[in-house]
Amino acid sequence: ISLVLHQFALGLCDGLFKSCEGAHAKYAQKLLTDLLTNYTSALRPVEDTNNILNVTLQVTLSQIIDMDERNQILTAYLWIRLVWFDAHLRWNKDEYDGLDTIRIPGSYVWRPDIVLYNSADNHFTGPMDTNVVIRHDGQMMWDSPAITKSSCKVDVSFFPFDGQQCRFTYGSWTYNGNQLDILNAMESADLADLVENVEWEVLGMPAKKNIVQYGCCADPYPDVTYTLQLKRRASFYVFNLLIPCVMISFLAPLGFYLPADSGEKVSLGVTVMLALTVFQLLVAEIMPPSENVPLIGKYYIATMTMITTSTALTIFIMNIHHCGPDAKPVPKWAKKVILHTWRNGIFLDCGESGDPVRSRKGGVSDVERKDDGISCNTHPNDGPLLHNIEYIANCYRDQRATQKRTGEWKKVAKVLDRFFMWMFFIMVFFMSLLIMGKAV
């Protein structure tokens, strides 16, 4: 018996629910007919034309789709809610079986022409044409999603460690402040449903109401501006553009360490220069053509300038190293500054070697001994022999002087190589430390 009673009760409730649903559908149809009778969507829905219609705007940021730095366009996915009161769409809910809300297509009713002032869309597409929720007291609520392309002034001075501020300015296109006033529902946009972006971190999106008086018109025009505060996630650019450049720049000072006879000193500098030029072109393709040079671009230019200087110094040092027999002796100031002061400062042992012509014990060669004894032990019959010996001694003397001059110039070149190598290593280290310190 209890089972039969339970099934009967369920059947009774289902019947009542269906009858209630049918009643609501009937009253909803009647309500729609009554509301739209003698209603026009072309006029502002106020009882007195002198009254100001207040429209409340609320924006929810759902996703940052793309940031085009070169064209300075931000593409974002937004949810836009507009709330206002329509004086001609009110009813007594008791007359319609307690029906307090109704949803109808937005094209049936008047809607405010709130647009994005700084839109950069080629097709001027607005929010989706969704339904409007109408309450019995005349409150209209229009929720619509929109993919917006807005112009955003991009400042790349600190790229890739930069932050951007992009503005979304919403206002009426035709109604002035004496006819339609726009209000912000919250102090900032809603970020609760935001989908995280892999490149940009959202710091906030505060809202501010502005009243602007344009030069064309004497009436004020209110608008609400949302400022999207972004910070770039620089990890991608650090590992793909910055660290390779730092590693390549450390190869430039090693060109001074290569032996001068290898013939690869200048080739290394030119190769490093070409590698940095490729990275510089990659950065130039991303950045907009503006007067502000990005931070990584400044680092590339400084590194390329340093490599150009090191290559020029390498050519100069190689010219010193390969000084021929006709070279002049090393100046005294160069011996004092380069061969003594700089060499001791960089702890370089140039490999002082003994004179190949002089003997290790006596310090004077046999040829010099014979040459010195010509005037003491002369004999009339030894004239041609002494002349030959004197010629040989003079040749050895010239050869020894030439070897000494070329050896000193090679020592100067070696000291200059080591000195500039350590100097450029220090420069590269501090430059890399400054640019990498921005990533921390």
Tab-separated table of C-alpha atoms in Angstrom:
chain	number	residue	atom	x	y	z
A	1	ILE	CA	0.000	0.000	0.000
A	2	SER	CA	2.831	2.402	0.899
A	3	LEU	CA	4.496	1.696	-2.449
A	4	VAL	CA	1.290	2.482	-4.324
A	5	LEU	CA	0.814	5.695	-2.351
A	6	HIS	CA	4.414	6.715	-3.062
A	7	GLN	CA	4.002	6.184	-6.804
A	8	PHE	CA	0.727	8.107	-6.740
A	9	ALA	CA	2.414	11.043	-4.993
A	10	LEU	CA	5.219	11.063	-7.553
A	11	GLY	CA	2.750	11.059	-10.402
A	12	LEU	CA	0.804	13.876	-8.788
A	13	CYS	CA	3.967	15.979	-8.379
A	14	ASP	CA	4.998	15.359	-11.986
A	15	GLY	CA	1.602	16.433	-13.169
A	16	LEU	CA	1.706	19.571	-11.077
A	17	PHE	CA	5.236	20.398	-12.338
A	18	LYS	CA	4.211	19.993	-15.962
A	19	SER	CA	1.113	22.089	-15.406
A	20	CYS	CA	3.224	24.775	-13.665
A	21	GLU	CA	5.753	24.711	-16.483
A	22	GLY	CA	3.006	25.015	-19.002
A	23	ALA	CA	1.554	27.903	-17.041
A	24	HIS	CA	4.907	29.715	-16.981
A	25	ALA	CA	5.367	29.193	-20.706
A	26	LYS	CA	1.891	30.560	-21.350
A	27	TYR	CA	2.466	33.606	-19.151
A	28	ALA	CA	5.914	34.175	-20.637
A	29	GLN	CA	4.410	34.303	-24.111
A	30	LYS	CA	1.705	36.666	-22.905
A	31	LEU	CA	4.293	38.823	-21.102
A	32	LEU	CA	6.485	39.087	-24.198
A	33	THR	CA	3.499	40.113	-26.301
A	34	ASP	CA	2.403	42.716	-23.770
A	35	LEU	CA	5.901	44.170	-23.347
A	36	LEU	CA	6.702	44.553	-27.017
A	37	THR	CA	3.335	46.052	-27.923
A	38	ASN	CA	3.912	49.683	-28.880
A	39	TYR	CA	7.577	49.311	-27.899
A	40	THR	CA	10.413	50.634	-30.052
A	41	SER	CA	14.078	49.797	-29.711
A	42	ALA	CA	15.167	52.935	-31.517
A	43	LEU	CA	14.638	55.427	-28.668
A	44	ARG	CA	16.354	55.832	-25.328
A	45	PRO	CA	14.131	54.069	-22.732
A	46	VAL	CA	13.430	56.924	-20.292
A	47	GLU	CA	10.166	58.436	-19.149
A	48	ASP	CA	11.497	61.960	-19.528
A	49	THR	CA	13.943	62.819	-22.318
A	50	ASN	CA	15.792	65.136	-19.929
A	51	ASN	CA	16.631	62.253	-17.609
A	52	ILE	CA	20.083	60.674	-17.700
A	53	LEU	CA	20.198	56.936	-18.286
A	54	ASN	CA	22.826	55.216	-16.124
A	55	VAL	CA	24.611	52.200	-17.610
A	56	THR	CA	26.849	50.070	-15.375
A	57	LEU	CA	29.792	48.340	-17.019
A	58	GLN	CA	31.615	45.294	-15.692
A	59	VAL	CA	34.488	43.596	-17.558
A	60	THR	CA	35.880	40.137	-16.875
A	61	LEU	CA	39.246	39.249	-18.400
A	62	SER	CA	39.192	35.640	-19.516
A	63	GLN	CA	42.353	35.238	-21.592
A	64	ILE	CA	45.190	37.151	-23.219
A	65	ILE	CA	45.337	35.688	-26.700
A	66	ASP	CA	48.219	37.587	-28.271
A	67	MET	CA	50.450	40.613	-27.810
A	68	ASP	CA	51.787	41.888	-31.128
A	69	GLU	CA	54.640	44.187	-30.085
A	70	ARG	CA	55.609	45.107	-33.621
A	71	ASN	CA	52.097	46.306	-34.587
A	72	GLN	CA	51.253	47.316	-30.986
A	73	ILE	CA	47.984	45.376	-30.859
A	74	LEU	CA	46.677	43.372	-27.887
A	75	THR	CA	44.155	40.611	-28.539
A	76	ALA	CA	42.124	39.587	-25.488
A	77	TYR	CA	39.034	37.540	-24.684
A	78	LEU	CA	36.620	39.516	-22.464
A	79	TRP	CA	33.223	39.007	-20.877
A	80	ILE	CA	31.272	42.256	-20.890
A	81	ARG	CA	28.220	42.929	-18.709
A	82	LEU	CA	25.991	45.988	-19.192
A	83	VAL	CA	23.206	46.794	-16.721
A	84	TRP	CA	20.588	49.555	-17.118
A	85	PHE	CA	16.913	50.209	-16.454
A	86	ASP	CA	14.292	50.351	-19.174
A	87	ALA	CA	11.300	52.405	-18.102
A	88	HIS	CA	9.058	50.777	-20.731
A	89	LEU	CA	9.721	47.144	-19.822
A	90	ARG	CA	8.168	46.740	-16.385
A	91	TRP	CA	5.375	44.483	-15.169
A	92	ASN	CA	3.643	43.245	-12.089
A	93	LYS	CA	4.854	39.721	-11.596
A	94	ASP	CA	1.688	38.740	-9.735
A	95	GLU	CA	-0.293	39.275	-12.921
A	96	TYR	CA	1.918	36.773	-14.724
A	97	ASP	CA	1.905	33.915	-12.238
A	98	GLY	CA	4.955	35.214	-10.336
A	99	LEU	CA	7.180	35.432	-13.417
A	100	ASP	CA	9.927	37.876	-12.416
A	101	THR	CA	12.529	37.464	-15.215
A	102	ILE	CA	12.434	36.810	-18.913
A	103	ARG	CA	15.181	36.277	-21.492
A	104	ILE	CA	14.669	37.542	-25.005
A	105	PRO	CA	16.959	38.279	-27.973
A	106	GLY	CA	18.884	41.479	-27.600
A	107	SER	CA	17.746	42.792	-30.961
A	108	TYR	CA	14.185	43.139	-29.605
A	109	VAL	CA	15.067	45.849	-27.079
A	110	TRP	CA	17.095	49.046	-26.901
A	111	ARG	CA	20.768	48.508	-26.022
A	112	PRO	CA	23.406	51.143	-25.277
A	113	ASP	CA	25.999	51.687	-27.990
A	114	ILE	CA	28.967	51.105	-25.671
A	115	VAL	CA	32.036	50.502	-27.845
A	116	LEU	CA	35.777	50.119	-27.365
A	117	TYR	CA	37.288	53.467	-28.299
A	118	ASN	CA	40.814	52.195	-28.947
A	119	SER	CA	39.746	49.232	-31.040
A	120	ALA	CA	42.248	48.048	-33.666
A	121	ASP	CA	40.030	45.430	-35.327
A	122	ASN	CA	39.833	45.625	-39.113
A	123	HIS	CA	36.253	44.346	-39.178
A	124	PHE	CA	34.973	46.398	-36.201
A	125	THR	CA	33.355	43.357	-34.624
A	126	GLY	CA	31.626	44.015	-31.308
A	127	PRO	CA	30.211	41.775	-28.576
A	128	MET	CA	28.240	38.668	-29.500
A	129	ASP	CA	24.519	39.203	-30.039
A	130	THR	CA	23.297	37.273	-26.987
A	131	ASN	CA	20.019	37.355	-25.060
A	132	VAL	CA	19.057	40.100	-22.637
A	133	VAL	CA	17.777	39.261	-19.151
A	134	ILE	CA	14.837	41.488	-18.130
A	135	ARG	CA	13.588	41.760	-14.563
A	136	HIS	CA	10.107	42.797	-13.558
A	137	ASP	CA	11.368	46.165	-12.234
A	138	GLY	CA	12.824	47.061	-15.653
A	139	GLN	CA	16.426	46.121	-14.955
A	140	MET	CA	18.193	44.996	-18.139
A	141	MET	CA	21.305	42.834	-17.981
A	142	TRP	CA	23.243	42.020	-21.146
A	143	ASP	CA	26.138	39.565	-20.853
A	144	SER	CA	28.188	38.971	-23.979
A	145	PRO	CA	31.652	37.600	-24.739
A	146	ALA	CA	33.954	39.493	-27.068
A	147	ILE	CA	37.386	38.970	-28.639
A	148	THR	CA	38.836	42.461	-28.791
A	149	LYS	CA	41.858	43.845	-30.600
A	150	SER	CA	42.935	47.045	-28.922
A	151	SER	CA	45.799	49.395	-29.656
A	152	CYS	CA	48.454	49.313	-26.953
A	153	LYS	CA	51.472	51.590	-26.748
A	154	VAL	CA	54.397	49.210	-26.256
A	155	ASP	CA	57.535	50.445	-24.500
A	156	VAL	CA	60.407	48.026	-25.220
A	157	SER	CA	63.154	49.969	-23.465
A	158	PHE	CA	63.762	47.124	-20.998
A	159	PHE	CA	62.968	44.159	-23.248
A	160	PRO	CA	62.957	41.259	-22.327
A	161	PHE	CA	62.523	42.416	-18.708
A	162	ASP	CA	59.775	44.892	-19.497
A	163	GLY	CA	56.242	45.502	-18.332
A	164	GLN	CA	53.384	46.928	-20.383
A	165	GLN	CA	50.208	48.844	-19.623
A	166	CYS	CA	47.380	48.385	-22.111
A	167	ARG	CA	44.172	50.379	-21.826
A	168	PHE	CA	40.589	49.430	-22.691
A	169	THR	CA	38.447	52.571	-22.972
A	170	TYR	CA	34.681	51.977	-23.156
A	171	GLY	CA	32.087	54.658	-23.782
A	172	SER	CA	28.989	55.561	-25.751
A	173	TRP	CA	29.596	56.457	-29.377
A	174	THR	CA	26.606	58.775	-29.894
A	175	TYR	CA	25.139	59.669	-26.480
A	176	ASN	CA	26.792	62.403	-24.442
A	177	GLY	CA	26.998	62.614	-20.673
A	178	ASN	CA	23.670	64.481	-20.424
A	179	GLN	CA	21.863	61.551	-22.040
A	180	LEU	CA	23.819	58.456	-20.961
A	181	ASP	CA	26.229	58.086	-18.065
A	182	ILE	CA	28.507	55.060	-17.854
A	183	LEU	CA	29.529	53.733	-14.435
A	184	ASN	CA	32.060	51.080	-13.438
A	185	ALA	CA	30.557	48.263	-11.406
A	186	MET	CA	33.845	47.416	-9.642
A	187	GLU	CA	37.135	49.158	-8.908
A	188	SER	CA	38.890	46.727	-11.242
A	189	ALA	CA	38.104	44.040	-13.777
A	190	ASP	CA	37.254	40.556	-12.614
A	191	LEU	CA	40.280	38.248	-12.917
A	192	ALA	CA	38.839	35.193	-11.159
A	193	ASP	CA	38.388	33.199	-14.377
A	194	LEU	CA	41.606	34.301	-16.045
A	195	VAL	CA	43.506	31.676	-18.047
A	196	GLU	CA	47.232	32.082	-17.391
A	197	ASN	CA	49.334	33.235	-20.314
A	198	VAL	CA	52.719	31.604	-20.988
A	199	GLU	CA	54.437	34.899	-21.847
A	200	TRP	CA	52.650	37.555	-19.808
A	201	GLU	CA	51.829	37.774	-16.126
A	202	VAL	CA	48.779	39.873	-15.228
A	203	LEU	CA	49.455	42.139	-12.252
A	204	GLY	CA	46.062	43.859	-12.205
A	205	MET	CA	43.397	45.659	-14.211
A	206	PRO	CA	42.095	48.717	-12.335
A	207	ALA	CA	39.162	50.740	-13.666
A	208	LYS	CA	38.788	54.518	-13.729
A	209	LYS	CA	35.947	56.729	-14.909
A	210	ASN	CA	36.838	59.740	-17.049
A	211	ILE	CA	34.798	62.650	-18.336
A	212	VAL	CA	36.255	64.011	-21.558
A	213	GLN	CA	35.164	67.075	-23.468
A	214	TYR	CA	36.218	66.790	-27.094
A	215	GLY	CA	36.952	69.719	-29.366
A	216	CYS	CA	34.086	68.895	-31.705
A	217	CYS	CA	31.349	69.077	-29.094
A	218	ALA	CA	30.514	71.147	-26.045
A	219	ASP	CA	28.874	68.261	-24.164
A	220	PRO	CA	30.913	65.954	-21.896
A	221	TYR	CA	31.444	62.326	-22.838
A	222	PRO	CA	32.051	59.902	-19.956
A	223	ASP	CA	34.021	56.688	-20.374
A	224	VAL	CA	35.488	53.906	-18.246
A	225	THR	CA	39.127	52.979	-18.818
A	226	TYR	CA	40.550	49.638	-17.698
A	227	THR	CA	44.351	49.573	-17.449
A	228	LEU	CA	45.752	46.084	-17.934
A	229	GLN	CA	49.112	45.822	-16.152
A	230	LEU	CA	51.360	43.140	-17.652
A	231	LYS	CA	54.812	41.809	-16.843
A	232	ARG	CA	56.741	39.723	-19.355
A	233	ARG	CA	57.952	36.255	-18.410
A	234	ALA	CA	61.543	36.563	-19.611
A	235	SER	CA	62.700	32.943	-19.262
A	236	PHE	CA	62.175	32.131	-22.938
A	237	TYR	CA	64.196	35.113	-24.134
A	238	VAL	CA	66.940	34.597	-21.543
A	239	PHE	CA	67.601	31.020	-22.657
A	240	ASN	CA	67.179	31.628	-26.400
A	241	LEU	CA	68.567	35.115	-27.007
A	242	LEU	CA	70.581	36.253	-24.001
A	243	ILE	CA	72.614	33.261	-22.788
A	244	PRO	CA	73.852	32.312	-26.306
A	245	CYS	CA	74.976	35.910	-26.820
A	246	VAL	CA	76.835	35.898	-23.493
A	247	MET	CA	78.581	32.650	-24.410
A	248	ILE	CA	79.532	33.955	-27.849
A	249	SER	CA	80.855	37.222	-26.413
A	250	PHE	CA	83.278	35.299	-24.181
A	251	LEU	CA	84.922	33.938	-27.342
A	252	ALA	CA	86.017	37.420	-28.441
A	253	PRO	CA	88.815	37.856	-25.844
A	254	LEU	CA	90.146	34.372	-26.663
A	255	GLY	CA	91.198	35.719	-30.057
A	256	PHE	CA	94.095	37.436	-28.277
A	257	TYR	CA	95.206	34.085	-26.833
A	258	LEU	CA	95.568	32.427	-30.226
A	259	PRO	CA	99.172	32.251	-31.517
A	260	ALA	CA	99.929	34.917	-34.054
A	261	ASP	CA	101.314	32.365	-36.504
A	262	SER	CA	98.064	30.342	-36.550
A	263	GLY	CA	96.368	32.767	-38.963
A	264	GLU	CA	92.961	32.368	-37.239
A	265	LYS	CA	92.915	35.397	-34.968
A	266	VAL	CA	91.022	37.691	-37.319
A	267	SER	CA	88.780	34.857	-38.558
A	268	LEU	CA	87.574	34.197	-35.013
A	269	GLY	CA	86.602	37.836	-34.481
A	270	VAL	CA	84.739	38.035	-37.795
A	271	THR	CA	82.886	34.771	-37.053
A	272	VAL	CA	81.781	36.021	-33.620
A	273	MET	CA	80.623	39.284	-35.202
A	274	LEU	CA	78.482	37.432	-37.751
A	275	ALA	CA	76.922	35.260	-35.033
A	276	LEU	CA	75.912	38.324	-33.011
A	277	THR	CA	74.525	39.983	-36.126
A	278	VAL	CA	72.124	37.047	-36.560
A	279	PHE	CA	70.814	37.475	-32.999
A	280	GLN	CA	70.509	41.216	-33.538
A	281	LEU	CA	68.324	40.617	-36.599
A	282	LEU	CA	66.081	38.247	-34.613
A	283	VAL	CA	65.464	40.916	-31.995
A	284	ALA	CA	64.858	43.565	-34.680
A	285	GLU	CA	62.109	41.417	-36.245
A	286	ILE	CA	60.223	41.241	-32.946
A	287	MET	CA	60.516	44.833	-31.794
A	288	PRO	CA	58.577	47.767	-33.268
A	289	PRO	CA	60.621	50.332	-35.216
A	290	SER	CA	60.815	52.977	-32.493
A	291	GLU	CA	63.394	55.338	-31.079
A	292	ASN	CA	63.598	53.341	-27.841
A	293	VAL	CA	66.341	50.742	-28.200
A	294	PRO	CA	65.586	47.612	-26.133
A	295	LEU	CA	67.945	46.617	-23.347
A	296	ILE	CA	69.041	43.439	-25.094
A	297	GLY	CA	69.666	45.469	-28.259
A	298	LYS	CA	71.960	47.789	-26.315
A	299	TYR	CA	73.802	44.752	-25.009
A	300	TYR	CA	74.216	43.398	-28.540
A	301	ILE	CA	75.489	46.744	-29.826
A	302	ALA	CA	77.956	47.066	-26.945
A	303	THR	CA	79.201	43.522	-27.506
A	304	MET	CA	79.544	44.032	-31.258
A	305	THR	CA	81.443	47.274	-30.656
A	306	MET	CA	83.772	45.441	-28.301
A	307	ILE	CA	84.341	42.656	-30.838
A	308	THR	CA	85.018	45.189	-33.592
A	309	THR	CA	87.574	46.910	-31.378
A	310	SER	CA	89.211	43.612	-30.448
A	311	THR	CA	89.456	42.590	-34.117
A	312	ALA	CA	91.057	45.924	-35.016
A	313	LEU	CA	93.526	45.574	-32.129
A	314	THR	CA	94.310	42.021	-33.253
A	315	ILE	CA	95.223	43.266	-36.721
A	316	PHE	CA	97.433	45.954	-35.162
A	317	ILE	CA	99.158	43.433	-32.875
A	318	MET	CA	99.734	40.976	-35.724
A	319	ASN	CA	101.405	43.765	-37.666
A	320	ILE	CA	103.720	44.318	-34.700
A	321	HIS	CA	104.423	40.605	-34.369
A	322	HIS	CA	105.463	40.234	-37.997
A	323	CYS	CA	107.846	43.170	-38.063
A	324	GLY	CA	110.566	42.466	-40.635
A	325	PRO	CA	114.328	43.001	-40.525
A	326	ASP	CA	113.911	46.618	-41.584
A	327	ALA	CA	111.874	47.473	-38.475
A	328	LYS	CA	113.084	50.188	-36.170
A	329	PRO	CA	114.102	49.302	-32.603
A	330	VAL	CA	111.466	49.268	-29.902
A	331	PRO	CA	111.167	52.759	-28.367
A	332	LYS	CA	112.347	53.245	-24.836
A	333	TRP	CA	108.906	54.200	-23.565
A	334	ALA	CA	107.473	50.994	-25.049
A	335	LYS	CA	110.160	48.917	-23.330
A	336	LYS	CA	109.453	50.642	-20.026
A	337	VAL	CA	105.662	50.548	-20.186
A	338	ILE	CA	104.931	47.357	-22.114
A	339	LEU	CA	107.904	45.039	-21.521
A	340	HIS	CA	108.297	45.910	-17.854
A	341	THR	CA	105.171	47.445	-16.297
A	342	TRP	CA	102.436	45.617	-18.229
A	343	ARG	CA	104.317	42.318	-18.372
A	344	ASN	CA	104.798	42.292	-14.602
A	345	GLY	CA	101.162	43.319	-14.100
A	346	ILE	CA	99.806	40.348	-16.044
A	347	PHE	CA	102.504	37.944	-14.737
A	348	LEU	CA	103.688	37.052	-18.226
A	349	ASP	CA	106.996	35.274	-18.838
A	350	CYS	CA	108.070	36.098	-22.372
A	351	GLY	CA	110.761	33.401	-22.386
A	352	GLU	CA	113.971	35.395	-22.325
A	353	SER	CA	116.487	33.408	-24.304
A	354	GLY	CA	120.244	33.801	-24.613
A	355	ASP	CA	121.938	35.307	-27.614
A	356	PRO	CA	122.539	32.554	-30.150
A	357	VAL	CA	125.712	34.211	-31.349
A	358	ARG	CA	127.267	34.666	-27.924
A	359	SER	CA	128.716	31.748	-26.038
A	360	ARG	CA	127.234	30.877	-22.633
A	361	LYS	CA	130.547	30.915	-20.722
A	362	GLY	CA	132.558	33.737	-22.043
A	363	GLY	CA	129.773	35.876	-23.351
A	364	VAL	CA	131.794	36.683	-26.529
A	365	SER	CA	131.837	34.591	-29.696
A	366	ASP	CA	134.937	33.374	-31.439
A	367	VAL	CA	134.175	35.577	-34.390
A	368	GLU	CA	134.106	38.660	-32.152
A	369	ARG	CA	137.326	37.534	-30.514
A	370	LYS	CA	139.032	37.250	-33.850
A	371	ASP	CA	137.548	40.526	-34.947
A	372	ASP	CA	138.790	42.242	-31.812
A	373	GLY	CA	142.269	40.853	-32.293
A	374	ILE	CA	142.768	42.043	-35.847
A	375	SER	CA	144.602	45.168	-34.882
A	376	CYS	CA	146.927	43.348	-32.444
A	377	ASN	CA	148.117	40.335	-34.453
A	378	THR	CA	148.274	41.640	-37.998
A	379	HIS	CA	150.635	40.162	-40.599
A	380	PRO	CA	151.190	41.392	-44.139
A	381	ASN	CA	150.222	38.067	-45.642
A	382	ASP	CA	146.975	37.818	-43.587
A	383	GLY	CA	145.170	40.716	-45.290
A	384	PRO	CA	142.571	38.771	-47.339
A	385	LEU	CA	141.881	36.371	-44.480
A	386	LEU	CA	141.333	39.168	-41.985
A	387	HIS	CA	139.072	40.956	-44.415
A	388	ASN	CA	136.906	37.826	-44.749
A	389	ILE	CA	136.822	37.348	-41.014
A	390	GLU	CA	135.774	40.973	-40.513
A	391	TYR	CA	133.013	40.565	-43.117
A	392	ILE	CA	131.694	37.457	-41.379
A	393	ALA	CA	131.802	39.213	-38.012
A	394	ASN	CA	129.829	42.143	-39.396
A	395	CYS	CA	127.231	39.758	-40.831
A	396	TYR	CA	126.860	38.062	-37.450
A	397	ARG	CA	126.589	41.443	-35.773
A	398	ASP	CA	123.819	42.570	-38.165
A	399	GLN	CA	122.022	39.262	-37.828
A	400	ARG	CA	122.189	39.443	-34.051
A	401	ALA	CA	120.867	43.018	-34.036
A	402	THR	CA	118.022	42.052	-36.406
A	403	GLN	CA	117.096	39.058	-34.267
A	404	LYS	CA	117.128	41.233	-31.192
A	405	ARG	CA	114.837	43.842	-32.776
A	406	THR	CA	112.351	41.269	-34.111
A	407	GLY	CA	112.439	39.389	-30.812
A	408	GLU	CA	111.621	42.548	-28.869
A	409	TRP	CA	108.739	43.382	-31.206
A	410	LYS	CA	107.360	39.838	-30.766
A	411	LYS	CA	107.608	40.264	-27.009
A	412	VAL	CA	105.697	43.546	-27.293
A	413	ALA	CA	103.019	41.840	-29.387
A	414	LYS	CA	102.721	38.986	-26.880
A	415	VAL	CA	102.375	41.338	-23.926
A	416	LEU	CA	99.739	43.387	-25.774
A	417	ASP	CA	97.836	40.190	-26.598
A	418	ARG	CA	97.686	39.085	-22.976
A	419	PHE	CA	96.942	42.570	-21.675
A	420	PHE	CA	93.972	43.121	-24.013
A	421	MET	CA	92.741	39.563	-23.432
A	422	TRP	CA	92.344	40.162	-19.678
A	423	MET	CA	90.945	43.647	-20.223
A	424	PHE	CA	88.261	42.398	-22.624
A	425	PHE	CA	87.479	39.434	-20.358
A	426	ILE	CA	86.749	41.876	-17.530
A	427	MET	CA	84.576	43.995	-19.826
A	428	VAL	CA	82.572	40.991	-21.022
A	429	PHE	CA	82.151	39.749	-17.465
A	430	PHE	CA	80.765	43.038	-16.157
A	431	MET	CA	78.520	43.523	-19.191
A	432	SER	CA	77.111	40.020	-18.778
A	433	LEU	CA	76.703	40.582	-15.051
A	434	LEU	CA	74.691	43.756	-15.657
A	435	ILE	CA	72.358	42.209	-18.242
A	436	MET	CA	71.860	38.958	-16.329
A	437	GLY	CA	71.213	40.890	-13.135
A	438	LYS	CA	67.987	42.160	-14.699
A	439	ALA	CA	66.739	38.579	-14.982
A	440	VAL	CA	67.008	37.956	-11.248
